[in-house]
Amino acid sequence: RRPVDFAQRARLLDQIDGRLAEGAAARLALAREVSAPAQLTDGRAKLLLLRACLQFRRERPQLFAAGEYLPLAADGTHSDHVVAFARRSGEDIAICVAPRLLLALLEPGGDAPAPGFIDWRGTLRLPKELARSYQHVVTGENFDATTGALELGTCFNSFPVAVLRSGSNR
């Protein structure tokens, strides 16, 4: 690991905060911008994700301190390329979906239609008690999972990791 340039990280966080203050459209645009394959090495996507998740944890401490852990499974072509789980405390729910084993998809002959792009195919199945509306904590996008399913392509449409909160209260 190389030393962390804390001054640079502080400047990047200030830039992120400035963009987020511009509203919902700017938030979504920022998430898409920082997670573009050519931009992933500058660290902004990770800072944006950490910032959003830490704020979410501050807002819902009981969910993270004592919430029930529920492993989730995916079906479909890319089901082996995601890991997912939920945390639940009463009606308060968080769902986390992250890609895994991406090199096999990105290598020549893999499923990537363009460099750095994956056309995600598959569905995350949710137990009946998790079937509801969610909001992405990073992008602000709303997801309808009232049918008990989330499409992987939808989860990763605007950001490479999905952290979803129950309801749409942001």
PDB file of C-alpha atoms in Angstrom:
ATOM      1  CA  ARG A   1       0.000   0.000   0.000  1.00  0.00           C
ATOM      2  CA  ARG A   2       1.125   3.496  -0.688  1.00  0.00           C
ATOM      3  CA  PRO A   3       0.850   6.323   1.854  1.00  0.00           C
ATOM      4  CA  VAL A   4      -2.516   8.088   1.953  1.00  0.00           C
ATOM      5  CA  ASP A   5      -2.513  11.707   0.816  1.00  0.00           C
ATOM      6  CA  PHE A   6      -4.946  13.024   3.409  1.00  0.00           C
ATOM      7  CA  ALA A   7      -4.896  16.575   2.042  1.00  0.00           C
ATOM      8  CA  GLN A   8      -5.906  15.269  -1.400  1.00  0.00           C
ATOM      9  CA  ARG A   9      -8.681  13.130   0.163  1.00  0.00           C
ATOM     10  CA  ALA A  10      -9.969  16.189   2.058  1.00  0.00           C
ATOM     11  CA  ARG A  11     -10.051  18.193  -1.196  1.00  0.00           C
ATOM     12  CA  LEU A  12     -11.904  15.361  -2.954  1.00  0.00           C
ATOM     13  CA  LEU A  13     -14.445  15.155  -0.103  1.00  0.00           C
ATOM     14  CA  ASP A  14     -14.998  18.915  -0.307  1.00  0.00           C
ATOM     15  CA  GLN A  15     -15.614  18.575  -4.066  1.00  0.00           C
ATOM     16  CA  ILE A  16     -18.011  15.686  -3.460  1.00  0.00           C
ATOM     17  CA  ASP A  17     -19.891  17.655  -0.788  1.00  0.00           C
ATOM     18  CA  GLY A  18     -20.165  20.621  -3.138  1.00  0.00           C
ATOM     19  CA  ARG A  19     -21.627  18.486  -5.891  1.00  0.00           C
ATOM     20  CA  LEU A  20     -24.046  16.743  -3.507  1.00  0.00           C
ATOM     21  CA  ALA A  21     -25.314  20.130  -2.307  1.00  0.00           C
ATOM     22  CA  GLU A  22     -26.522  20.813  -5.870  1.00  0.00           C
ATOM     23  CA  GLY A  23     -29.420  18.375  -5.467  1.00  0.00           C
ATOM     24  CA  ALA A  24     -30.670  14.959  -6.527  1.00  0.00           C
ATOM     25  CA  ALA A  25     -29.768  15.207 -10.210  1.00  0.00           C
ATOM     26  CA  ALA A  26     -26.204  16.256  -9.364  1.00  0.00           C
ATOM     27  CA  ARG A  27     -25.948  13.373  -6.887  1.00  0.00           C
ATOM     28  CA  LEU A  28     -26.876  10.815  -9.524  1.00  0.00           C
ATOM     29  CA  ALA A  29     -24.586  12.432 -12.104  1.00  0.00           C
ATOM     30  CA  LEU A  30     -21.695  12.408  -9.619  1.00  0.00           C
ATOM     31  CA  ALA A  31     -22.212   8.715  -8.817  1.00  0.00           C
ATOM     32  CA  ARG A  32     -22.162   7.845 -12.518  1.00  0.00           C
ATOM     33  CA  GLU A  33     -19.148  10.070 -13.186  1.00  0.00           C
ATOM     34  CA  VAL A  34     -16.916   8.765 -10.402  1.00  0.00           C
ATOM     35  CA  SER A  35     -17.759   5.124 -11.139  1.00  0.00           C
ATOM     36  CA  ALA A  36     -16.979   5.252 -14.858  1.00  0.00           C
ATOM     37  CA  PRO A  37     -14.247   2.676 -15.571  1.00  0.00           C
ATOM     38  CA  ALA A  38     -11.707   5.352 -16.509  1.00  0.00           C
ATOM     39  CA  GLN A  39     -12.349   7.236 -13.241  1.00  0.00           C
ATOM     40  CA  LEU A  40     -12.281   4.394 -10.721  1.00  0.00           C
ATOM     41  CA  THR A  41      -8.586   4.773  -9.933  1.00  0.00           C
ATOM     42  CA  ASP A  42      -8.828   8.315  -8.539  1.00  0.00           C
ATOM     43  CA  GLY A  43     -10.557   7.232  -5.318  1.00  0.00           C
ATOM     44  CA  ARG A  44     -13.670   9.407  -5.592  1.00  0.00           C
ATOM     45  CA  ALA A  45     -16.043   6.442  -5.958  1.00  0.00           C
ATOM     46  CA  LYS A  46     -14.718   4.897  -2.758  1.00  0.00           C
ATOM     47  CA  LEU A  47     -14.965   8.212  -0.892  1.00  0.00           C
ATOM     48  CA  LEU A  48     -18.515   8.745  -2.121  1.00  0.00           C
ATOM     49  CA  LEU A  49     -19.507   5.220  -1.045  1.00  0.00           C
ATOM     50  CA  LEU A  50     -17.869   5.541   2.379  1.00  0.00           C
ATOM     51  CA  ARG A  51     -19.382   8.976   2.963  1.00  0.00           C
ATOM     52  CA  ALA A  52     -22.906   7.770   2.092  1.00  0.00           C
ATOM     53  CA  CYS A  53     -22.625   4.549   4.122  1.00  0.00           C
ATOM     54  CA  LEU A  54     -21.239   6.265   7.220  1.00  0.00           C
ATOM     55  CA  GLN A  55     -24.022   8.839   7.078  1.00  0.00           C
ATOM     56  CA  PHE A  56     -26.578   6.021   6.722  1.00  0.00           C
ATOM     57  CA  ARG A  57     -25.065   4.226   9.719  1.00  0.00           C
ATOM     58  CA  ARG A  58     -25.246   7.424  11.813  1.00  0.00           C
ATOM     59  CA  GLU A  59     -28.927   7.841  10.869  1.00  0.00           C
ATOM     60  CA  ARG A  60     -29.873   4.253  11.724  1.00  0.00           C
ATOM     61  CA  PRO A  61     -27.561   3.020  14.493  1.00  0.00           C
ATOM     62  CA  GLN A  62     -29.926   0.280  15.735  1.00  0.00           C
ATOM     63  CA  LEU A  63     -30.048  -1.316  12.283  1.00  0.00           C
ATOM     64  CA  PHE A  64     -26.282  -1.699  12.196  1.00  0.00           C
ATOM     65  CA  ALA A  65     -25.694  -2.425  15.896  1.00  0.00           C
ATOM     66  CA  ALA A  66     -28.364  -5.071  16.417  1.00  0.00           C
ATOM     67  CA  GLY A  67     -30.053  -5.705  13.072  1.00  0.00           C
ATOM     68  CA  GLU A  68     -30.645  -9.275  11.962  1.00  0.00           C
ATOM     69  CA  TYR A  69     -28.315 -10.531   9.209  1.00  0.00           C
ATOM     70  CA  LEU A  70     -30.062 -12.153   6.229  1.00  0.00           C
ATOM     71  CA  PRO A  71     -27.964 -13.673   3.422  1.00  0.00           C
ATOM     72  CA  LEU A  72     -29.503 -13.165  -0.026  1.00  0.00           C
ATOM     73  CA  ALA A  73     -29.104 -15.246  -3.173  1.00  0.00           C
ATOM     74  CA  ALA A  74     -29.222 -14.334  -6.830  1.00  0.00           C
ATOM     75  CA  ASP A  75     -30.487 -16.309  -9.810  1.00  0.00           C
ATOM     76  CA  GLY A  76     -29.411 -16.047 -13.422  1.00  0.00           C
ATOM     77  CA  THR A  77     -26.316 -15.765 -15.579  1.00  0.00           C
ATOM     78  CA  HIS A  78     -24.289 -13.640 -13.174  1.00  0.00           C
ATOM     79  CA  SER A  79     -25.548 -15.096  -9.892  1.00  0.00           C
ATOM     80  CA  ASP A  80     -22.062 -16.373  -9.025  1.00  0.00           C
ATOM     81  CA  HIS A  81     -20.650 -12.878  -9.501  1.00  0.00           C
ATOM     82  CA  VAL A  82     -22.492 -11.112  -6.684  1.00  0.00           C
ATOM     83  CA  VAL A  83     -22.620 -11.304  -2.923  1.00  0.00           C
ATOM     84  CA  ALA A  84     -25.635  -9.864  -1.161  1.00  0.00           C
ATOM     85  CA  PHE A  85     -27.151  -9.608   2.280  1.00  0.00           C
ATOM     86  CA  ALA A  86     -29.721  -7.621   4.200  1.00  0.00           C
ATOM     87  CA  ARG A  87     -29.820  -6.206   7.711  1.00  0.00           C
ATOM     88  CA  ARG A  88     -33.216  -5.823   9.358  1.00  0.00           C
ATOM     89  CA  SER A  89     -34.320  -4.186  12.576  1.00  0.00           C
ATOM     90  CA  GLY A  90     -38.112  -4.049  12.674  1.00  0.00           C
ATOM     91  CA  GLU A  91     -39.265  -2.234   9.542  1.00  0.00           C
ATOM     92  CA  ASP A  92     -35.794  -0.740   9.014  1.00  0.00           C
ATOM     93  CA  ILE A  93     -33.906  -2.617   6.283  1.00  0.00           C
ATOM     94  CA  ALA A  94     -30.619  -2.262   4.433  1.00  0.00           C
ATOM     95  CA  ILE A  95     -29.656  -4.385   1.434  1.00  0.00           C
ATOM     96  CA  CYS A  96     -26.060  -4.571   0.219  1.00  0.00           C
ATOM     97  CA  VAL A  97     -25.159  -6.023  -3.188  1.00  0.00           C
ATOM     98  CA  ALA A  98     -21.549  -6.153  -4.359  1.00  0.00           C
ATOM     99  CA  PRO A  99     -19.919  -7.661  -7.435  1.00  0.00           C
ATOM    100  CA  ARG A 100     -17.335 -10.421  -7.073  1.00  0.00           C
ATOM    101  CA  LEU A 101     -15.018 -12.393  -9.358  1.00  0.00           C
ATOM    102  CA  LEU A 102     -15.144  -9.652 -11.984  1.00  0.00           C
ATOM    103  CA  LEU A 103     -11.963 -10.506 -13.861  1.00  0.00           C
ATOM    104  CA  ALA A 104     -13.614 -13.533 -15.446  1.00  0.00           C
ATOM    105  CA  LEU A 105     -16.310 -11.246 -16.840  1.00  0.00           C
ATOM    106  CA  LEU A 106     -13.931  -8.517 -17.987  1.00  0.00           C
ATOM    107  CA  GLU A 107     -11.292 -10.717 -19.634  1.00  0.00           C
ATOM    108  CA  PRO A 108     -11.317 -11.176 -23.414  1.00  0.00           C
ATOM    109  CA  GLY A 109     -13.986 -13.756 -24.158  1.00  0.00           C
ATOM    110  CA  GLY A 110     -15.878 -12.833 -20.965  1.00  0.00           C
ATOM    111  CA  ASP A 111     -19.311 -11.248 -20.842  1.00  0.00           C
ATOM    112  CA  ALA A 112     -18.189  -7.606 -21.098  1.00  0.00           C
ATOM    113  CA  PRO A 113     -19.619  -5.952 -24.254  1.00  0.00           C
ATOM    114  CA  ALA A 114     -17.131  -3.064 -23.899  1.00  0.00           C
ATOM    115  CA  PRO A 115     -13.990  -2.495 -21.812  1.00  0.00           C
ATOM    116  CA  GLY A 116     -14.944  -2.073 -18.171  1.00  0.00           C
ATOM    117  CA  PHE A 117     -18.662  -2.620 -18.787  1.00  0.00           C
ATOM    118  CA  ILE A 118     -20.754  -5.590 -17.649  1.00  0.00           C
ATOM    119  CA  ASP A 119     -24.296  -6.153 -18.848  1.00  0.00           C
ATOM    120  CA  TRP A 120     -25.542  -7.650 -15.583  1.00  0.00           C
ATOM    121  CA  ARG A 121     -28.011 -10.490 -16.015  1.00  0.00           C
ATOM    122  CA  GLY A 122     -29.740 -12.035 -13.045  1.00  0.00           C
ATOM    123  CA  THR A 123     -32.122 -11.359 -10.215  1.00  0.00           C
ATOM    124  CA  LEU A 124     -31.669 -10.937  -6.504  1.00  0.00           C
ATOM    125  CA  ARG A 125     -34.481 -12.817  -4.759  1.00  0.00           C
ATOM    126  CA  LEU A 126     -35.894 -11.222  -1.619  1.00  0.00           C
ATOM    127  CA  PRO A 127     -37.888 -12.929   1.116  1.00  0.00           C
ATOM    128  CA  LYS A 128     -41.501 -11.742   1.391  1.00  0.00           C
ATOM    129  CA  GLU A 129     -40.732  -9.589   4.430  1.00  0.00           C
ATOM    130  CA  LEU A 130     -38.150  -7.603   2.406  1.00  0.00           C
ATOM    131  CA  ALA A 131     -40.427  -6.946  -0.588  1.00  0.00           C
ATOM    132  CA  ARG A 132     -40.867  -3.160  -0.596  1.00  0.00           C
ATOM    133  CA  SER A 133     -39.418   0.059  -2.023  1.00  0.00           C
ATOM    134  CA  TYR A 134     -35.784   0.983  -1.482  1.00  0.00           C
ATOM    135  CA  GLN A 135     -33.511   3.915  -2.108  1.00  0.00           C
ATOM    136  CA  HIS A 136     -29.845   3.698  -3.120  1.00  0.00           C
ATOM    137  CA  VAL A 137     -27.852   5.519  -0.427  1.00  0.00           C
ATOM    138  CA  VAL A 138     -25.217   6.694  -2.926  1.00  0.00           C
ATOM    139  CA  THR A 139     -27.212   7.624  -6.036  1.00  0.00           C
ATOM    140  CA  GLY A 140     -30.592   8.471  -4.501  1.00  0.00           C
ATOM    141  CA  GLU A 141     -32.339   6.258  -7.060  1.00  0.00           C
ATOM    142  CA  ASN A 142     -35.548   4.543  -5.959  1.00  0.00           C
ATOM    143  CA  PHE A 143     -36.042   0.826  -6.509  1.00  0.00           C
ATOM    144  CA  ASP A 144     -39.356  -1.026  -6.510  1.00  0.00           C
ATOM    145  CA  ALA A 145     -38.814  -4.480  -5.032  1.00  0.00           C
ATOM    146  CA  THR A 146     -42.434  -5.033  -4.025  1.00  0.00           C
ATOM    147  CA  THR A 147     -42.451  -8.124  -6.266  1.00  0.00           C
ATOM    148  CA  GLY A 148     -39.705  -9.683  -4.121  1.00  0.00           C
ATOM    149  CA  ALA A 149     -36.954  -9.286  -6.704  1.00  0.00           C
ATOM    150  CA  LEU A 150     -34.252  -6.816  -7.753  1.00  0.00           C
ATOM    151  CA  GLU A 151     -32.629  -7.052 -11.178  1.00  0.00           C
ATOM    152  CA  LEU A 152     -28.827  -7.024 -10.978  1.00  0.00           C
ATOM    153  CA  GLY A 153     -28.652  -4.694 -13.976  1.00  0.00           C
ATOM    154  CA  THR A 154     -30.816  -2.209 -12.103  1.00  0.00           C
ATOM    155  CA  CYS A 155     -28.752  -2.537  -8.914  1.00  0.00           C
ATOM    156  CA  PHE A 156     -25.515  -1.717 -10.753  1.00  0.00           C
ATOM    157  CA  ASN A 157     -26.928   0.674 -13.344  1.00  0.00           C
ATOM    158  CA  SER A 158     -25.420   3.862 -11.895  1.00  0.00           C
ATOM    159  CA  PHE A 159     -22.847   2.713  -9.353  1.00  0.00           C
ATOM    160  CA  PRO A 160     -20.784  -0.496  -9.016  1.00  0.00           C
ATOM    161  CA  VAL A 161     -22.089  -1.333  -5.519  1.00  0.00           C
ATOM    162  CA  ALA A 162     -25.691  -1.169  -4.319  1.00  0.00           C
ATOM    163  CA  VAL A 163     -26.460  -0.149  -0.750  1.00  0.00           C
ATOM    164  CA  LEU A 164     -30.205   0.205  -0.430  1.00  0.00           C
ATOM    165  CA  ARG A 165     -32.297   1.540   2.428  1.00  0.00           C
ATOM    166  CA  SER A 166     -35.956   0.796   3.038  1.00  0.00           C
ATOM    167  CA  GLY A 167     -38.286   3.588   2.009  1.00  0.00           C
ATOM    168  CA  SER A 168     -37.340   6.732   0.122  1.00  0.00           C
ATOM    169  CA  ASN A 169     -36.667   9.223   2.875  1.00  0.00           C
ATOM    170  CA  ARG A 170     -33.909  11.367   1.432  1.00  0.00           C
TER     171      ARG A 170
END
